[in-house]
mmCIF file of C-alpha atoms in Angstrom:
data_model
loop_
_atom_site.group_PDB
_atom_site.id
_atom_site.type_symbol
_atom_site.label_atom_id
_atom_site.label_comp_id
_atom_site.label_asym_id
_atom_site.label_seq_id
_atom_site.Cartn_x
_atom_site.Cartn_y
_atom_site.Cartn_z
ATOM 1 C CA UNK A 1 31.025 6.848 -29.871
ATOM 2 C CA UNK A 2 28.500 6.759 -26.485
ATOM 3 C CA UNK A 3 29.884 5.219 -23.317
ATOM 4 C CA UNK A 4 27.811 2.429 -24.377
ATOM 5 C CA UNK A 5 28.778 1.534 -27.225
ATOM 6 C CA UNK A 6 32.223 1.475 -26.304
ATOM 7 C CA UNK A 7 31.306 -1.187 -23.763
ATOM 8 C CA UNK A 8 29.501 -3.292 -26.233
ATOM 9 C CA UNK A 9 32.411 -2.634 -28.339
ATOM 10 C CA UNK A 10 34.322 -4.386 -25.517
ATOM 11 C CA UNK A 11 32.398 -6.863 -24.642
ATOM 12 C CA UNK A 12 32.372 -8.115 -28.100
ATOM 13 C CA UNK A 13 35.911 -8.100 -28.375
ATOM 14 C CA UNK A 14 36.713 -9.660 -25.072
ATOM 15 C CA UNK A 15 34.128 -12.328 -26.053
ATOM 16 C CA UNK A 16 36.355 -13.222 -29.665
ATOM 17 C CA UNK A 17 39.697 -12.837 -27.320
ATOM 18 C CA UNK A 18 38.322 -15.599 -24.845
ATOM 19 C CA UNK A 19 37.168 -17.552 -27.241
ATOM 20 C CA UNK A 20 40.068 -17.657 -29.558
ATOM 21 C CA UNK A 21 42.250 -18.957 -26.946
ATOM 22 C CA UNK A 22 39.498 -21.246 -26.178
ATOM 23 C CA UNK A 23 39.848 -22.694 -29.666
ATOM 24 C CA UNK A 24 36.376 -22.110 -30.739
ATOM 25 C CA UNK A 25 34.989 -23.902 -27.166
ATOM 26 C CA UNK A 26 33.523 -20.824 -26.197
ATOM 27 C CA UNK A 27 31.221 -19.830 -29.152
ATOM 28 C CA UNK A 28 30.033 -23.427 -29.581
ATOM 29 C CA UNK A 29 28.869 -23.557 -25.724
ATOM 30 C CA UNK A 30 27.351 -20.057 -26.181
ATOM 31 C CA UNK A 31 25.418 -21.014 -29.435
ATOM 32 C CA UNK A 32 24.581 -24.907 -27.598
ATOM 33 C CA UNK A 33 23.260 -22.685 -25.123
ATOM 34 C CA UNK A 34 20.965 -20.587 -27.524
ATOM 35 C CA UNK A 35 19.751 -23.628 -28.720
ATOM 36 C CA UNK A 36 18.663 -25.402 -25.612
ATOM 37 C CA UNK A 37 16.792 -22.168 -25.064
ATOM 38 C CA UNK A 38 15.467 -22.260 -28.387
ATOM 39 C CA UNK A 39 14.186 -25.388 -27.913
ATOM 40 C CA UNK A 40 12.902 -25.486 -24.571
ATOM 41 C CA UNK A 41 11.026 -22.412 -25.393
ATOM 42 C CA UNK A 42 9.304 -24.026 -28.263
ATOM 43 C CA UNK A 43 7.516 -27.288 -25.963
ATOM 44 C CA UNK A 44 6.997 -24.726 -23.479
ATOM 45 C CA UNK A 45 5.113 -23.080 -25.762
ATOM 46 C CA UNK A 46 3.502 -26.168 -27.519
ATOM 47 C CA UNK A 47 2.779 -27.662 -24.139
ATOM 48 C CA UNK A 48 0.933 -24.473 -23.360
ATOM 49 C CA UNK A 49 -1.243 -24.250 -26.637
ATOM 50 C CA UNK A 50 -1.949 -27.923 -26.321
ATOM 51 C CA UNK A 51 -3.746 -26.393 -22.479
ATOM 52 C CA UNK A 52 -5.120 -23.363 -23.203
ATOM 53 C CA UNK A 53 -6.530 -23.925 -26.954
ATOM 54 C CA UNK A 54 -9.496 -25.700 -26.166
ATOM 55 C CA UNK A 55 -10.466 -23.239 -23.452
ATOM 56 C CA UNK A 56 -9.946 -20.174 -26.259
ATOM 57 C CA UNK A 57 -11.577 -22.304 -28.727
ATOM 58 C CA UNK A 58 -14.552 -22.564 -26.063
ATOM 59 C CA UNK A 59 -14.423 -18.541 -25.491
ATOM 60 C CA UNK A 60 -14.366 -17.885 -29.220
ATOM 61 C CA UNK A 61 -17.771 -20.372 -29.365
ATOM 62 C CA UNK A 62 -19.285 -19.069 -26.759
ATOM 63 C CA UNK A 63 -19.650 -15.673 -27.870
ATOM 64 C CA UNK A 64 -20.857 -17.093 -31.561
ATOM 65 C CA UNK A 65 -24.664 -16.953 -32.620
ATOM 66 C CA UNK A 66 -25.912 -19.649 -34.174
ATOM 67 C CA UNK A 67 -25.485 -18.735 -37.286
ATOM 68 C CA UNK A 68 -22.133 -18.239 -37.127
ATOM 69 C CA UNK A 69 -21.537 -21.800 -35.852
ATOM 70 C CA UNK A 70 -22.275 -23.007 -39.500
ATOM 71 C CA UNK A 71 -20.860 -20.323 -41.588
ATOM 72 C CA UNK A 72 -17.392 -21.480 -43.311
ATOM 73 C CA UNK A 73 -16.299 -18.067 -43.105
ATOM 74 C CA UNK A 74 -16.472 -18.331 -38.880
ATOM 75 C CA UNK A 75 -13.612 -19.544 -38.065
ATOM 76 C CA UNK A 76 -12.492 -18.069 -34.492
ATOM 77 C CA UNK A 77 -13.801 -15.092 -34.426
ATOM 78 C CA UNK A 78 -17.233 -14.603 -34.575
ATOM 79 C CA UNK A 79 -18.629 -12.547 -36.783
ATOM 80 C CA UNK A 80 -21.911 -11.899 -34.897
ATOM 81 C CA UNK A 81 -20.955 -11.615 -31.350
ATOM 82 C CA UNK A 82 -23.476 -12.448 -28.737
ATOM 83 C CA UNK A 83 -23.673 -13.056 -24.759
ATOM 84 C CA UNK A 84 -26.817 -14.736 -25.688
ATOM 85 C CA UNK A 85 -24.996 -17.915 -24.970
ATOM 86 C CA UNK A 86 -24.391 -16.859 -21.590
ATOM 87 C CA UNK A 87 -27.645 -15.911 -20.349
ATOM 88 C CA UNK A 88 -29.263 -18.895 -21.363
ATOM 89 C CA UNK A 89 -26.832 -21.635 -20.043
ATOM 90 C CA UNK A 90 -27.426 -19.292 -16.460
ATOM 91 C CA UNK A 91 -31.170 -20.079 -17.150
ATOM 92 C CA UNK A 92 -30.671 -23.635 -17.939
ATOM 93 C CA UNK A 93 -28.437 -24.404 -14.942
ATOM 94 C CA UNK A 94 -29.963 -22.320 -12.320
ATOM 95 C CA UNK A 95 -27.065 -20.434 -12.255
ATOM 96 C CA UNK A 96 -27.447 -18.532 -9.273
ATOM 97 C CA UNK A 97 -28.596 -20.590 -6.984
ATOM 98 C CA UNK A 98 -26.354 -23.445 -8.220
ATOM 99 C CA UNK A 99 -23.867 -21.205 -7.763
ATOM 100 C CA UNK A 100 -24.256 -20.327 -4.279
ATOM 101 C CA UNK A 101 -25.146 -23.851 -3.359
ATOM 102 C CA UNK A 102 -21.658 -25.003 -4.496
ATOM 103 C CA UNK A 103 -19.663 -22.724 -3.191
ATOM 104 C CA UNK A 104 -21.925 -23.829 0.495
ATOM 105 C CA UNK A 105 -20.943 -27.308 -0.062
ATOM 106 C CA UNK A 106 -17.441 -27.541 -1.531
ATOM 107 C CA UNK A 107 -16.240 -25.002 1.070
ATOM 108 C CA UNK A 108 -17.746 -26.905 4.129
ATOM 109 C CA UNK A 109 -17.329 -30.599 2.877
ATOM 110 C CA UNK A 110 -13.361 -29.096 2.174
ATOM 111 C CA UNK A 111 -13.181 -28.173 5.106
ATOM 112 C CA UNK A 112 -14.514 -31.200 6.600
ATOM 113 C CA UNK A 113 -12.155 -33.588 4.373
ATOM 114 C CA UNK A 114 -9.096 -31.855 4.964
ATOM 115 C CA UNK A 115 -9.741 -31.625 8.865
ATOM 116 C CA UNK A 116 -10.212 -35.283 9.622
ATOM 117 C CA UNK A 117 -7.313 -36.262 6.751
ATOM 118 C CA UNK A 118 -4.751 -34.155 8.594
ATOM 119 C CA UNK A 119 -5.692 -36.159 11.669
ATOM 120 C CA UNK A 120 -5.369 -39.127 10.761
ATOM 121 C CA UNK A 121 -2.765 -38.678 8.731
ATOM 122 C CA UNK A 122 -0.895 -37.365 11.573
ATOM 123 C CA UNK A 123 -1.394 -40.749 13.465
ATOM 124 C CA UNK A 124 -0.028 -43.124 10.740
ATOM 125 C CA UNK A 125 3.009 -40.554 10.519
ATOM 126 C CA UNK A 126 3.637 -40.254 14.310
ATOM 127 C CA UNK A 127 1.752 -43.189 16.275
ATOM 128 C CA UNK A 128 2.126 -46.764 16.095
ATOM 129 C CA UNK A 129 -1.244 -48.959 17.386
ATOM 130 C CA UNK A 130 -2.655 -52.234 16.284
ATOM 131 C CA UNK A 131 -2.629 -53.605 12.909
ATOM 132 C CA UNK A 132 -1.406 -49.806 11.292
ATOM 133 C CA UNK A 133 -0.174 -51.556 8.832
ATOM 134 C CA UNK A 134 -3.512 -53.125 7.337
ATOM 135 C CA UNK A 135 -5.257 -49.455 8.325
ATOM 136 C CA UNK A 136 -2.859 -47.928 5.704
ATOM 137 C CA UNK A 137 -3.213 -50.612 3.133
ATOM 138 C CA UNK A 138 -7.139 -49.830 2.920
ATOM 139 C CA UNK A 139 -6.677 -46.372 2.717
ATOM 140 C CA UNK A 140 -4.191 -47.161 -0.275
ATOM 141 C CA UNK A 141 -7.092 -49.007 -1.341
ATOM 142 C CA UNK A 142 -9.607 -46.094 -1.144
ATOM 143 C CA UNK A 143 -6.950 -44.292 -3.387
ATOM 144 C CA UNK A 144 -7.357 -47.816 -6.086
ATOM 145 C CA UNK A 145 -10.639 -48.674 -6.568
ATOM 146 C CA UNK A 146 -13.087 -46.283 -7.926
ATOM 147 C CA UNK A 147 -15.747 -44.889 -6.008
ATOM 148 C CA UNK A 148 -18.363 -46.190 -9.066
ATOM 149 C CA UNK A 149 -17.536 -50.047 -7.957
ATOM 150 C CA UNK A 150 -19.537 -49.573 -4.393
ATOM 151 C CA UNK A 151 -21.913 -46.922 -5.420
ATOM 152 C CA UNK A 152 -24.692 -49.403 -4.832
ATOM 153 C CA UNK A 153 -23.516 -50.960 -1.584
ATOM 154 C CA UNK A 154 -23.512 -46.930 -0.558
ATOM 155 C CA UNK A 155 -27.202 -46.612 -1.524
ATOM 156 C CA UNK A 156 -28.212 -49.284 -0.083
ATOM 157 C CA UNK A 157 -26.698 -48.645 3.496
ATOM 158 C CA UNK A 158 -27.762 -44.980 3.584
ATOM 159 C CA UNK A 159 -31.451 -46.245 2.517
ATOM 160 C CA UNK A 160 -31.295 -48.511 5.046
ATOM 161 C CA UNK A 161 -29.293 -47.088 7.539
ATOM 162 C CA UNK A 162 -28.746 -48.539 10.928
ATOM 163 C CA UNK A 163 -25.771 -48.827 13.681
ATOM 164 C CA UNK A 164 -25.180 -52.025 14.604
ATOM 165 C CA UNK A 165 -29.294 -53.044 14.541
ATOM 166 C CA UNK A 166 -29.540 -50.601 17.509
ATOM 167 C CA UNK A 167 -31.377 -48.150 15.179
ATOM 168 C CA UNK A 168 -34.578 -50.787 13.727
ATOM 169 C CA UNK A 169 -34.694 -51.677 17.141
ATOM 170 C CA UNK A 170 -35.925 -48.703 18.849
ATOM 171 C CA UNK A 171 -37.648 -47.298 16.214
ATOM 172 C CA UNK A 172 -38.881 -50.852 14.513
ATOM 173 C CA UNK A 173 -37.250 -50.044 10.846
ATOM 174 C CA UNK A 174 -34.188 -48.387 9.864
ATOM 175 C CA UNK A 175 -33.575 -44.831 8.748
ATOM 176 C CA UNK A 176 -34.014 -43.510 4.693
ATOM 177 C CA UNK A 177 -30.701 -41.243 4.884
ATOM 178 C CA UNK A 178 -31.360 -40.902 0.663
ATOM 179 C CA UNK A 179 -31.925 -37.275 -0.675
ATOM 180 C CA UNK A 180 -29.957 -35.618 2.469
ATOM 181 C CA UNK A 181 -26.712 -33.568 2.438
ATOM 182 C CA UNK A 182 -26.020 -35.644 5.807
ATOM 183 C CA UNK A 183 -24.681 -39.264 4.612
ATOM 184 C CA UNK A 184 -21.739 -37.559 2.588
ATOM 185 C CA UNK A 185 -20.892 -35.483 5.371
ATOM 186 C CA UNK A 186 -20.577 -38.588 7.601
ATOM 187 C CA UNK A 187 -18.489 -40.172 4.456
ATOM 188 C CA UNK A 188 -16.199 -37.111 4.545
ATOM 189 C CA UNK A 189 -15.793 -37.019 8.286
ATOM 190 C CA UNK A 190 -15.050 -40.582 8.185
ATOM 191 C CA UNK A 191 -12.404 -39.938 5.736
ATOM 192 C CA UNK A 192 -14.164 -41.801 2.896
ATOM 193 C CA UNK A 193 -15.087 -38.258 0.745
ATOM 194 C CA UNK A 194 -13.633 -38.090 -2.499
ATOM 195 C CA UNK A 195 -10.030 -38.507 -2.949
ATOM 196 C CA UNK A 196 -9.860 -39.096 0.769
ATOM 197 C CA UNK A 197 -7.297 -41.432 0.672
ATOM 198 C CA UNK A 198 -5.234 -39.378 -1.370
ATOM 199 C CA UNK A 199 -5.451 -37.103 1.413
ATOM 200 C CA UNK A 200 -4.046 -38.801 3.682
ATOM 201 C CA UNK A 201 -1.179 -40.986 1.927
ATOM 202 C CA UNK A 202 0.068 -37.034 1.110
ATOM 203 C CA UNK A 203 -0.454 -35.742 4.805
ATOM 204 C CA UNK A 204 1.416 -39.126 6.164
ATOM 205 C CA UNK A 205 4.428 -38.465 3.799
ATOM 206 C CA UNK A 206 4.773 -34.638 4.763
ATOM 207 C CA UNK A 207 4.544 -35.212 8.008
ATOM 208 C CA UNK A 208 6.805 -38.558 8.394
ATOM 209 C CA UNK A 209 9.511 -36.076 6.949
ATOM 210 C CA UNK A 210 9.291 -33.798 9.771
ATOM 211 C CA UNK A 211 11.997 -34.120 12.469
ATOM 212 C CA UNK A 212 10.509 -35.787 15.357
ATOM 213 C CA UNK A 213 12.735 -33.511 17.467
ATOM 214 C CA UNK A 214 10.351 -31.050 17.779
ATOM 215 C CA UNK A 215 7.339 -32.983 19.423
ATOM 216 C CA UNK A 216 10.164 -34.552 21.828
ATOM 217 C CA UNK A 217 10.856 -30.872 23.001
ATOM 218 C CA UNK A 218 7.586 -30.056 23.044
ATOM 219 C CA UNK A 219 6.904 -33.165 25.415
ATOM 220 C CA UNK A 220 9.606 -32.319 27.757
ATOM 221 C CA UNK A 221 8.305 -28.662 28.486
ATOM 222 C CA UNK A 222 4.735 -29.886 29.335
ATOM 223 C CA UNK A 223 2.863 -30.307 26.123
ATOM 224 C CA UNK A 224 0.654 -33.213 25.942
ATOM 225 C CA UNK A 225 -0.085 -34.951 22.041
ATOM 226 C CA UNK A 226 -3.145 -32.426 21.413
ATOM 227 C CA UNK A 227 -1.687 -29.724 22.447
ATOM 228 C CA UNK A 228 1.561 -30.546 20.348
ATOM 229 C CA UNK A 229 -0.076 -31.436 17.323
ATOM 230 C CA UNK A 230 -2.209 -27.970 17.282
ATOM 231 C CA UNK A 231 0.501 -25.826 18.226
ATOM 232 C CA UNK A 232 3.865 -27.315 16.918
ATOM 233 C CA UNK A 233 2.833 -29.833 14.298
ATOM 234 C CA UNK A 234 -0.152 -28.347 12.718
ATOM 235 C CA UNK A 235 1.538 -24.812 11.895
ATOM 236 C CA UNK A 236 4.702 -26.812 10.067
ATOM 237 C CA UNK A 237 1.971 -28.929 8.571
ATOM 238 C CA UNK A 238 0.552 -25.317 6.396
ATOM 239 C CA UNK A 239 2.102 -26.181 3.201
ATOM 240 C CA UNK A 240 0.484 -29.493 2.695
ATOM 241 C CA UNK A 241 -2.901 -28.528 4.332
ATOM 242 C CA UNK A 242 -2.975 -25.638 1.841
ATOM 243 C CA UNK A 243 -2.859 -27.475 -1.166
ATOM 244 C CA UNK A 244 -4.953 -30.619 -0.295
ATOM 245 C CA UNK A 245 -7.746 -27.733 0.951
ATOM 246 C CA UNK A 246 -7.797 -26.346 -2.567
ATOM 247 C CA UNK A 247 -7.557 -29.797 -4.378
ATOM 248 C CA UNK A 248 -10.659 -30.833 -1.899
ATOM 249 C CA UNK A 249 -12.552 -28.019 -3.154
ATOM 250 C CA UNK A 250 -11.705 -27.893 -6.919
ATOM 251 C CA UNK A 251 -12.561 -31.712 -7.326
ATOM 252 C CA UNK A 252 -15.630 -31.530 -5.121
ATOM 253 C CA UNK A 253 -16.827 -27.955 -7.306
ATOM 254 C CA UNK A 254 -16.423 -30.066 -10.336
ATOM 255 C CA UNK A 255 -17.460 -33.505 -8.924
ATOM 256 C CA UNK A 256 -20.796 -35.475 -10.913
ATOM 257 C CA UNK A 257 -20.592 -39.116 -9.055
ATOM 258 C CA UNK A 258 -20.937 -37.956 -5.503
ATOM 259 C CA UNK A 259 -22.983 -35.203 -6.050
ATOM 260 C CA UNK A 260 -25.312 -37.097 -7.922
ATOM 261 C CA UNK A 261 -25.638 -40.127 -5.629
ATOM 262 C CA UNK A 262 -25.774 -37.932 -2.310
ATOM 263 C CA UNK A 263 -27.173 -34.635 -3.823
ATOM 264 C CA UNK A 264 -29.265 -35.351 -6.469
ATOM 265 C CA UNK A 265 -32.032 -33.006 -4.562
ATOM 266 C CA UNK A 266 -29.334 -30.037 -4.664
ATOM 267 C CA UNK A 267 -28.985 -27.703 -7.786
ATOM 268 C CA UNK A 268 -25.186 -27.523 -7.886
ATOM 269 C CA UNK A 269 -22.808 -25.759 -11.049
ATOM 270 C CA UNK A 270 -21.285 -29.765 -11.756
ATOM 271 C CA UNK A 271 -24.974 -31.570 -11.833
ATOM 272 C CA UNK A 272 -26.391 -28.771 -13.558
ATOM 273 C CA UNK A 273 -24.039 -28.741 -16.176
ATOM 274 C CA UNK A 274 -24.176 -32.554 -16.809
ATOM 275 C CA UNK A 275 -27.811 -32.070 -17.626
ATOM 276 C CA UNK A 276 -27.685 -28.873 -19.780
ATOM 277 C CA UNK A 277 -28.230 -30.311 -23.052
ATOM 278 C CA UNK A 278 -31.253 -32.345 -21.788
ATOM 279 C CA UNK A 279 -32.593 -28.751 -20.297
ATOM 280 C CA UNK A 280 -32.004 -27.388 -23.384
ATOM 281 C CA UNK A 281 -34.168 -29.428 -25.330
ATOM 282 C CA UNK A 282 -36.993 -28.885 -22.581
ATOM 283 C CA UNK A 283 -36.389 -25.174 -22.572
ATOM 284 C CA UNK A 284 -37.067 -25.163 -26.587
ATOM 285 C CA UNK A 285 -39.785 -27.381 -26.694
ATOM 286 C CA UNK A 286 -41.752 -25.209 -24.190
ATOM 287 C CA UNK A 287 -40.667 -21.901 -25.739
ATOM 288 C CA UNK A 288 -41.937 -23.405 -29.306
ATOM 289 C CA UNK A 289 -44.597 -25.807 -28.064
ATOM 290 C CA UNK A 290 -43.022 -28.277 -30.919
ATOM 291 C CA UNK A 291 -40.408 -31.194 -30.143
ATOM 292 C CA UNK A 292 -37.791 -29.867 -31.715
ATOM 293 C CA UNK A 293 -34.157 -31.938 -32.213
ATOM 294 C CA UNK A 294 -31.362 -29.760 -30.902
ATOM 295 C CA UNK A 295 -28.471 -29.401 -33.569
ATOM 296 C CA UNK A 296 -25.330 -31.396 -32.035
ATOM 297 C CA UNK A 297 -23.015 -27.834 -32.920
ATOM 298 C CA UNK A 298 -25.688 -25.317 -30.981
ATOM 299 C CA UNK A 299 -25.643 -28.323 -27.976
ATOM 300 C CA UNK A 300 -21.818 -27.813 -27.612
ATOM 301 C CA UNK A 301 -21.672 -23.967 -27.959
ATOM 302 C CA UNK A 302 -24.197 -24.122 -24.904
ATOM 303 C CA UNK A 303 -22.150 -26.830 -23.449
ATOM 304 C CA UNK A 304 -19.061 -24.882 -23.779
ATOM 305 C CA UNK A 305 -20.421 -21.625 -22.244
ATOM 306 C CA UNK A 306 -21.704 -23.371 -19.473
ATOM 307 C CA UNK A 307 -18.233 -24.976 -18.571
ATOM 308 C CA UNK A 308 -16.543 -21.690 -18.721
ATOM 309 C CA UNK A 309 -19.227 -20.481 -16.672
ATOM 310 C CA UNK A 310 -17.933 -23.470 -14.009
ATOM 311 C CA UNK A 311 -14.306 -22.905 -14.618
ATOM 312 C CA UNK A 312 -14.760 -19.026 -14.002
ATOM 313 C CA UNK A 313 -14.817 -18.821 -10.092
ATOM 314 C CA UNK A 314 -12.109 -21.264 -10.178
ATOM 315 C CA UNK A 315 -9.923 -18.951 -11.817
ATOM 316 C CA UNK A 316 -10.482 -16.268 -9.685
ATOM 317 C CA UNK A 317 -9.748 -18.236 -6.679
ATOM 318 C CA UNK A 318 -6.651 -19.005 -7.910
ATOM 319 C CA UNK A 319 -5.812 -16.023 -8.930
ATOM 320 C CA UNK A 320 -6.152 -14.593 -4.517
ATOM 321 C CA UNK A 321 -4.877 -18.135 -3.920
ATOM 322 C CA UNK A 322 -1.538 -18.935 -6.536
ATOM 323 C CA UNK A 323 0.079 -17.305 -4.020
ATOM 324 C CA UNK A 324 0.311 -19.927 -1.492
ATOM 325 C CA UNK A 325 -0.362 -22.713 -3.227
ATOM 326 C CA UNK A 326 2.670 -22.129 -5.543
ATOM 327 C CA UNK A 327 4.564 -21.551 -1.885
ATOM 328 C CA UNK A 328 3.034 -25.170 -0.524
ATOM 329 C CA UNK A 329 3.731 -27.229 -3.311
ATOM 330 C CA UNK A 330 7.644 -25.696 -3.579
ATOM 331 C CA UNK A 331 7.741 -25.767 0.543
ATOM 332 C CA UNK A 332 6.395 -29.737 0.369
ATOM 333 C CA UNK A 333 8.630 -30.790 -2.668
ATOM 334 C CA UNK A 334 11.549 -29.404 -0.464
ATOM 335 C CA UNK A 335 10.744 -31.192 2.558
ATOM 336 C CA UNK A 336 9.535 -34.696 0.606
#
């Protein structure tokens, strides 16, 4: 008999010892044990399918011709694999300029957001000044009511923009802002982006949980409230910052509302994909010269690669970025 073996041999017997003056306590916590594993392993494991099986089941379609999306024999795995799929939802979307265009604009307009959030959110944390309390109750109402519900007062005050009828009067009519990057970069510097409010009701909390000891200190050696936030406050505040920066840009990457009602005029991955079937249906008509009806099955295998074509860069920025996002969500669920 090995060394080990003899220590397994041992173990074992130690293990039947203990228990037997345990009167049978022992095994049953052991095997309760196993089967709280057991079990937590299996939703684990069902929670995970119930995620990733529609994205597999869109990577199995994408790579299918379209033959193989009617064949009963096809059931996951295709039988004539193609990237076919993949080059033409690129053509359909403008792929690579789309692409580029929407990495311009979530970046900057993340950037943007997250800047003037932290901000303010550092003021409702730290400073008291008139009527706070009604200031904070309409940013819980940005948060509340949908963006959809003023989408026409928004149109209508960026097609007819003015400040405070100083604008019409100089220049005897007010300014078309419509078709412009520029009014949703005012929206997100004013804090009224997308999820804006969100933002800031999770900057506030962080920050309201930080020890106020610090700025005093900081105070009594010479700092002024600038200088405090930027050097003491804003390097605690990393945590938070890092994971409202990389909601910011997910939800703006995969936004359709905003986009749509600020830059219609830009090709971007989210509009692009929203019209793909319609492009599709243009792209075959000209290629046959004949209206044509798209079958619903060939719509959604070009719908499908085209989402994973949106997803992709997503992945692969969280893949350099789990990192410290997994770090600022643990660090903030710590300190809230």
């Amino acid at each position: 008999m090995t060394k080990s073996e003899a220590k397994k041999v041992s173990k074992y017997a130690n293990f039947w010892e203990r228990n037997k003056k345990s009167q049978g306590y022992l095994l049953q916590k052991t095997l309760m044990g196993y089967g709280i594993s057991i079990v937590r392993f299996i939703l684990l494991f069902g929670m995970c399918f119930l995620i990733l099986q529609p994205i597999f089941n869109k990577i199995s379609v994408s790579f299918m011709s379209e033959h193989d999306l009617y064949s009963p024999v096809v059931i996951n795995i295709p039988e004539h694999f193609t990237a076919d799929n993949y080059y033409l939802a690129a053509e359909l979307m403008s792929y690579k300029e789309a692409l580029k265009n929407s990495l311009i604009v979530s970046l900057t307009i993340a950037l943007l957001q997250i800047a003037m959030c932290t901000l303010v959110g550092y003021g409702f944390a730290r400073f008291n000044f008139p009527l706070k309390k009604f200031w904070f109750a309409c940013v819980i109402l940005i948060i509340l009511i949908p963006p959809q519900t003023i989408s026409s007062s928004l149109h209508l005050h960026f097609r007819f923009f003015d400040v405070l009828g100083i604008i019409s009067k100089v220049r005897g009519e007010t300014i078309n802002m419509t078709g412009s990057k520029l009014p949703y970069y005012m929206m997100s510097a004013g804090c009224m982006g997308l999820k804006n409010g969100l933002y800031i009701y999770m900057i506030r909390q962080f920050f309201r949980n930080i020890p106020g000891d610090l700025e005093e200190a900081a105070y009594v050696d010479g700092c002024g409230t600038l200088k405090t936030f930027l050097r003491i406050m804003l390097p605690q505040s990393k945590p938070i910052v890092t994971s409202c920066f990389l909601f910011a840009f997910v939800w703006q990457w995969t936004d359709g509302f905003y986009s749509k009602l600020f830059l219609g005029n830009t090709k971007l991955v989210s509009t692009g994909l929203a019209r793909i079937v319609d492009s599709l249906a243009a792209y075959m008509m000209r290629i046959l010269n004949v209206k044509t009806t798209i079958s619903p099955s060939y719509a959604n295998c070009i719908l499908a690669t085209g989402t994973l074509m949106i997803i992709l860069p997503l992945i692969v920025i969280y893949l350099f970025a789990q990192r410290a996002f997994v770090e600022s969500i643990a660090s903030t669920g710590i300190k809230m």
